[in-house]
Amino acid sequence: MTVKKSGLYANIQAKQERITNGSGEHMNKPGSKDAPSVEDFKKAAKSEKKTPAKVSK
């Protein structure tokens, strides 16, 4: 059984949702040891799934 790992942006979204619901967590400041680096964001952007553009009628 393979488990698909969620991506960087999904993890950020999930943490923001937990914070909104009162988990007591906080977002790490940019540049801190546990915060995602610029390289992490570049890597996530490269692996982003492209969704087809919606055509309006």
mmCIF file of N, CA, C and O in Angstrom:
data_model
loop_
_atom_site.group_PDB
_atom_site.id
_atom_site.type_symbol
_atom_site.label_atom_id
_atom_site.label_comp_id
_atom_site.label_asym_id
_atom_site.label_seq_id
_atom_site.Cartn_x
_atom_site.Cartn_y
_atom_site.Cartn_z
ATOM 1 N N MET A 1 0.845 -1.178 0.000
ATOM 2 C CA MET A 1 0.000 0.000 0.000
ATOM 3 C C MET A 1 0.887 1.237 0.000
ATOM 4 O O MET A 1 1.766 1.376 0.826
ATOM 5 N N THR A 2 0.655 2.138 -0.936
ATOM 6 C CA THR A 2 1.434 3.359 -0.990
ATOM 7 C C THR A 2 0.582 4.508 -0.456
ATOM 8 O O THR A 2 -0.603 4.590 -0.727
ATOM 9 N N VAL A 3 1.215 5.357 0.306
ATOM 10 C CA VAL A 3 0.544 6.515 0.867
ATOM 11 C C VAL A 3 1.096 7.743 0.172
ATOM 12 O O VAL A 3 2.303 7.964 0.154
ATOM 13 N N LYS A 4 0.196 8.519 -0.421
ATOM 14 C CA LYS A 4 0.621 9.721 -1.118
ATOM 15 C C LYS A 4 0.866 10.826 -0.091
ATOM 16 O O LYS A 4 0.007 11.106 0.748
ATOM 17 N N LYS A 5 2.055 11.433 -0.141
ATOM 18 C CA LYS A 5 2.374 12.525 0.760
ATOM 19 C C LYS A 5 1.708 13.787 0.246
ATOM 20 O O LYS A 5 1.653 14.035 -0.944
ATOM 21 N N SER A 6 1.198 14.578 1.165
ATOM 22 C CA SER A 6 0.624 15.852 0.756
ATOM 23 C C SER A 6 1.758 16.840 0.512
ATOM 24 O O SER A 6 2.834 16.720 1.074
ATOM 25 N N GLY A 7 1.514 17.805 -0.321
ATOM 26 C CA GLY A 7 2.543 18.748 -0.709
ATOM 27 C C GLY A 7 2.701 19.900 0.260
ATOM 28 O O GLY A 7 1.982 20.027 1.261
ATOM 29 N N LEU A 8 3.645 20.748 -0.042
ATOM 30 C CA LEU A 8 3.976 21.897 0.804
ATOM 31 C C LEU A 8 2.763 22.804 1.012
ATOM 32 O O LEU A 8 2.424 23.168 2.131
ATOM 33 N N TYR A 9 2.106 23.158 -0.080
ATOM 34 C CA TYR A 9 0.977 24.078 0.032
ATOM 35 C C TYR A 9 -0.194 23.429 0.762
ATOM 36 O O TYR A 9 -0.898 24.104 1.509
ATOM 37 N N ALA A 10 -0.394 22.126 0.591
ATOM 38 C CA ALA A 10 -1.455 21.426 1.321
ATOM 39 C C ALA A 10 -1.154 21.420 2.808
ATOM 40 O O ALA A 10 -2.060 21.585 3.636
ATOM 41 N N ASN A 11 0.115 21.234 3.168
ATOM 42 C CA ASN A 11 0.503 21.253 4.576
ATOM 43 C C ASN A 11 0.292 22.634 5.192
ATOM 44 O O ASN A 11 -0.172 22.752 6.330
ATOM 45 N N ILE A 12 0.634 23.671 4.448
ATOM 46 C CA ILE A 12 0.444 25.047 4.938
ATOM 47 C C ILE A 12 -1.043 25.329 5.128
ATOM 48 O O ILE A 12 -1.463 25.873 6.153
ATOM 49 N N GLN A 13 -1.859 24.922 4.143
ATOM 50 C CA GLN A 13 -3.307 25.131 4.216
ATOM 51 C C GLN A 13 -3.900 24.396 5.423
ATOM 52 O O GLN A 13 -4.720 24.949 6.155
ATOM 53 N N ALA A 14 -3.456 23.160 5.649
ATOM 54 C CA ALA A 14 -3.960 22.379 6.774
ATOM 55 C C ALA A 14 -3.587 23.021 8.106
ATOM 56 O O ALA A 14 -4.392 23.067 9.042
ATOM 57 N N LYS A 15 -2.367 23.542 8.200
ATOM 58 C CA LYS A 15 -1.937 24.173 9.448
ATOM 59 C C LYS A 15 -2.729 25.455 9.704
ATOM 60 O O LYS A 15 -3.135 25.724 10.834
ATOM 61 N N GLN A 16 -2.969 26.239 8.651
ATOM 62 C CA GLN A 16 -3.757 27.456 8.819
ATOM 63 C C GLN A 16 -5.173 27.122 9.278
ATOM 64 O O GLN A 16 -5.749 27.835 10.104
ATOM 65 N N GLU A 17 -5.721 26.032 8.765
ATOM 66 C CA GLU A 17 -7.055 25.594 9.174
ATOM 67 C C GLU A 17 -7.059 25.193 10.652
ATOM 68 O O GLU A 17 -7.968 25.547 11.404
ATOM 69 N N ARG A 18 -6.029 24.466 11.084
ATOM 70 C CA ARG A 18 -5.933 24.072 12.499
ATOM 71 C C ARG A 18 -5.804 25.294 13.399
ATOM 72 O O ARG A 18 -6.407 25.357 14.479
ATOM 73 N N ILE A 19 -5.020 26.289 12.969
ATOM 74 C CA ILE A 19 -4.839 27.518 13.750
ATOM 75 C C ILE A 19 -6.172 28.253 13.877
ATOM 76 O O ILE A 19 -6.539 28.724 14.951
ATOM 77 N N THR A 20 -6.906 28.323 12.760
ATOM 78 C CA THR A 20 -8.213 28.981 12.764
ATOM 79 C C THR A 20 -9.167 28.300 13.738
ATOM 80 O O THR A 20 -9.963 28.965 14.400
ATOM 81 N N ASN A 21 -9.039 26.983 13.853
ATOM 82 C CA ASN A 21 -9.922 26.231 14.747
ATOM 83 C C ASN A 21 -9.423 26.208 16.185
ATOM 84 O O ASN A 21 -9.979 25.485 17.007
ATOM 85 N N GLY A 22 -8.352 26.948 16.499
ATOM 86 C CA GLY A 22 -7.918 27.105 17.876
ATOM 87 C C GLY A 22 -6.949 26.058 18.383
ATOM 88 O O GLY A 22 -6.992 25.699 19.557
ATOM 89 N N SER A 23 -6.058 25.571 17.540
ATOM 90 C CA SER A 23 -5.121 24.526 17.966
ATOM 91 C C SER A 23 -4.018 25.048 18.886
ATOM 92 O O SER A 23 -3.361 24.269 19.553
ATOM 93 N N GLY A 24 -3.789 26.354 18.897
ATOM 94 C CA GLY A 24 -2.716 26.913 19.707
ATOM 95 C C GLY A 24 -1.375 26.932 18.983
ATOM 96 O O GLY A 24 -0.383 27.402 19.532
ATOM 97 N N GLU A 25 -1.337 26.402 17.765
ATOM 98 C CA GLU A 25 -0.103 26.434 16.972
ATOM 99 C C GLU A 25 0.096 27.835 16.417
ATOM 100 O O GLU A 25 -0.796 28.678 16.476
ATOM 101 N N HIS A 26 1.256 28.069 15.838
ATOM 102 C CA HIS A 26 1.510 29.325 15.148
ATOM 103 C C HIS A 26 2.372 29.041 13.923
ATOM 104 O O HIS A 26 3.061 28.026 13.870
ATOM 105 N N MET A 27 2.287 29.921 12.950
ATOM 106 C CA MET A 27 3.100 29.774 11.740
ATOM 107 C C MET A 27 4.531 30.195 12.067
ATOM 108 O O MET A 27 4.749 31.141 12.820
ATOM 109 N N ASN A 28 5.500 29.488 11.498
ATOM 110 C CA ASN A 28 6.900 29.841 11.702
ATOM 111 C C ASN A 28 7.243 31.074 10.884
ATOM 112 O O ASN A 28 6.743 31.262 9.777
ATOM 113 N N LYS A 29 8.085 31.902 11.420
ATOM 114 C CA LYS A 29 8.505 33.101 10.700
ATOM 115 C C LYS A 29 9.453 32.715 9.567
ATOM 116 O O LYS A 29 10.231 31.768 9.711
ATOM 117 N N PRO A 30 9.389 33.435 8.437
ATOM 118 C CA PRO A 30 10.309 33.135 7.340
ATOM 119 C C PRO A 30 11.758 33.228 7.805
ATOM 120 O O PRO A 30 12.127 34.139 8.531
ATOM 121 N N GLY A 31 12.548 32.252 7.433
ATOM 122 C CA GLY A 31 13.952 32.238 7.817
ATOM 123 C C GLY A 31 14.228 31.459 9.083
ATOM 124 O O GLY A 31 15.379 31.183 9.397
ATOM 125 N N SER A 32 13.179 31.087 9.821
ATOM 126 C CA SER A 32 13.414 30.298 11.029
ATOM 127 C C SER A 32 13.785 28.868 10.642
ATOM 128 O O SER A 32 13.573 28.437 9.507
ATOM 129 N N LYS A 33 14.313 28.139 11.594
ATOM 130 C CA LYS A 33 14.832 26.799 11.334
ATOM 131 C C LYS A 33 13.767 25.861 10.754
ATOM 132 O O LYS A 33 14.046 25.076 9.852
ATOM 133 N N ASP A 34 12.548 25.929 11.246
ATOM 134 C CA ASP A 34 11.500 25.001 10.838
ATOM 135 C C ASP A 34 10.640 25.493 9.673
ATOM 136 O O ASP A 34 9.805 24.746 9.173
ATOM 137 N N ALA A 35 10.823 26.727 9.251
ATOM 138 C CA ALA A 35 10.026 27.267 8.153
ATOM 139 C C ALA A 35 10.543 26.749 6.817
ATOM 140 O O ALA A 35 11.726 26.464 6.668
ATOM 141 N N PRO A 36 9.648 26.602 5.819
ATOM 142 C CA PRO A 36 10.099 26.178 4.492
ATOM 143 C C PRO A 36 11.046 27.215 3.892
ATOM 144 O O PRO A 36 10.851 28.415 4.049
ATOM 145 N N SER A 37 12.058 26.734 3.201
ATOM 146 C CA SER A 37 13.027 27.639 2.586
ATOM 147 C C SER A 37 12.543 28.066 1.195
ATOM 148 O O SER A 37 11.563 27.531 0.667
ATOM 149 N N VAL A 38 13.241 29.015 0.619
ATOM 150 C CA VAL A 38 12.933 29.463 -0.735
ATOM 151 C C VAL A 38 13.065 28.291 -1.704
ATOM 152 O O VAL A 38 12.253 28.129 -2.617
ATOM 153 N N GLU A 39 14.059 27.447 -1.478
ATOM 154 C CA GLU A 39 14.263 26.271 -2.330
ATOM 155 C C GLU A 39 13.063 25.321 -2.243
ATOM 156 O O GLU A 39 12.670 24.731 -3.242
ATOM 157 N N ASP A 40 12.487 25.177 -1.057
ATOM 158 C CA ASP A 40 11.311 24.320 -0.894
ATOM 159 C C ASP A 40 10.147 24.831 -1.741
ATOM 160 O O ASP A 40 9.432 24.054 -2.371
ATOM 161 N N PHE A 41 9.952 26.152 -1.746
ATOM 162 C CA PHE A 41 8.874 26.730 -2.537
ATOM 163 C C PHE A 41 9.143 26.581 -4.036
ATOM 164 O O PHE A 41 8.225 26.310 -4.812
ATOM 165 N N LYS A 42 10.392 26.729 -4.456
ATOM 166 C CA LYS A 42 10.728 26.554 -5.874
ATOM 167 C C LYS A 42 10.471 25.114 -6.306
ATOM 168 O O LYS A 42 9.942 24.854 -7.385
ATOM 169 N N LYS A 43 10.851 24.164 -5.448
ATOM 170 C CA LYS A 43 10.658 22.754 -5.751
ATOM 171 C C LYS A 43 9.159 22.418 -5.812
ATOM 172 O O LYS A 43 8.719 21.676 -6.686
ATOM 173 N N ALA A 44 8.381 23.002 -4.920
ATOM 174 C CA ALA A 44 6.938 22.763 -4.912
ATOM 175 C C ALA A 44 6.289 23.349 -6.161
ATOM 176 O O ALA A 44 5.362 22.761 -6.718
ATOM 177 N N ALA A 45 6.770 24.494 -6.619
ATOM 178 C CA ALA A 45 6.213 25.117 -7.812
ATOM 179 C C ALA A 45 6.488 24.275 -9.049
ATOM 180 O O ALA A 45 5.654 24.181 -9.951
ATOM 181 N N LYS A 46 7.643 23.622 -9.108
ATOM 182 C CA LYS A 46 7.980 22.774 -10.245
ATOM 183 C C LYS A 46 7.096 21.539 -10.299
ATOM 184 O O LYS A 46 6.756 21.055 -11.371
ATOM 185 N N SER A 47 6.724 21.011 -9.142
ATOM 186 C CA SER A 47 5.943 19.777 -9.101
ATOM 187 C C SER A 47 4.439 20.033 -9.025
ATOM 188 O O SER A 47 3.664 19.092 -8.882
ATOM 189 N N GLU A 48 4.030 21.292 -9.150
ATOM 190 C CA GLU A 48 2.622 21.634 -9.058
ATOM 191 C C GLU A 48 1.844 20.978 -10.190
ATOM 192 O O GLU A 48 2.286 20.950 -11.338
ATOM 193 N N LYS A 49 0.676 20.443 -9.866
ATOM 194 C CA LYS A 49 -0.176 19.848 -10.885
ATOM 195 C C LYS A 49 -0.870 20.973 -11.626
ATOM 196 O O LYS A 49 -1.482 21.851 -11.023
ATOM 197 N N LYS A 50 -0.780 20.939 -12.924
ATOM 198 C CA LYS A 50 -1.433 21.959 -13.739
ATOM 199 C C LYS A 50 -2.880 21.558 -13.967
ATOM 200 O O LYS A 50 -3.181 20.444 -14.360
ATOM 201 N N THR A 51 -3.789 22.484 -13.702
ATOM 202 C CA THR A 51 -5.192 22.225 -13.960
ATOM 203 C C THR A 51 -5.584 22.930 -15.247
ATOM 204 O O THR A 51 -5.086 24.023 -15.541
ATOM 205 N N PRO A 52 -6.446 22.313 -16.034
ATOM 206 C CA PRO A 52 -6.836 22.952 -17.287
ATOM 207 C C PRO A 52 -7.577 24.252 -17.036
ATOM 208 O O PRO A 52 -8.327 24.379 -16.051
ATOM 209 N N ALA A 53 -7.347 25.221 -17.891
ATOM 210 C CA ALA A 53 -7.990 26.523 -17.741
ATOM 211 C C ALA A 53 -9.482 26.383 -18.000
ATOM 212 O O ALA A 53 -9.922 25.642 -18.884
ATOM 213 N N LYS A 54 -10.279 27.075 -17.219
ATOM 214 C CA LYS A 54 -11.733 27.034 -17.399
ATOM 215 C C LYS A 54 -12.103 27.972 -18.558
ATOM 216 O O LYS A 54 -11.584 29.082 -18.647
ATOM 217 N N VAL A 55 -12.981 27.497 -19.398
ATOM 218 C CA VAL A 55 -13.427 28.283 -20.532
ATOM 219 C C VAL A 55 -14.794 28.862 -20.186
ATOM 220 O O VAL A 55 -15.731 28.128 -19.882
ATOM 221 N N SER A 56 -14.885 30.179 -20.186
ATOM 222 C CA SER A 56 -16.167 30.810 -19.880
ATOM 223 C C SER A 56 -16.947 30.999 -21.173
ATOM 224 O O SER A 56 -16.405 31.274 -22.227
ATOM 225 N N LYS A 57 -18.256 30.813 -21.057
ATOM 226 C CA LYS A 57 -19.112 30.935 -22.247
ATOM 227 C C LYS A 57 -19.904 32.195 -22.205
ATOM 228 O O LYS A 57 -20.251 32.747 -21.268
#
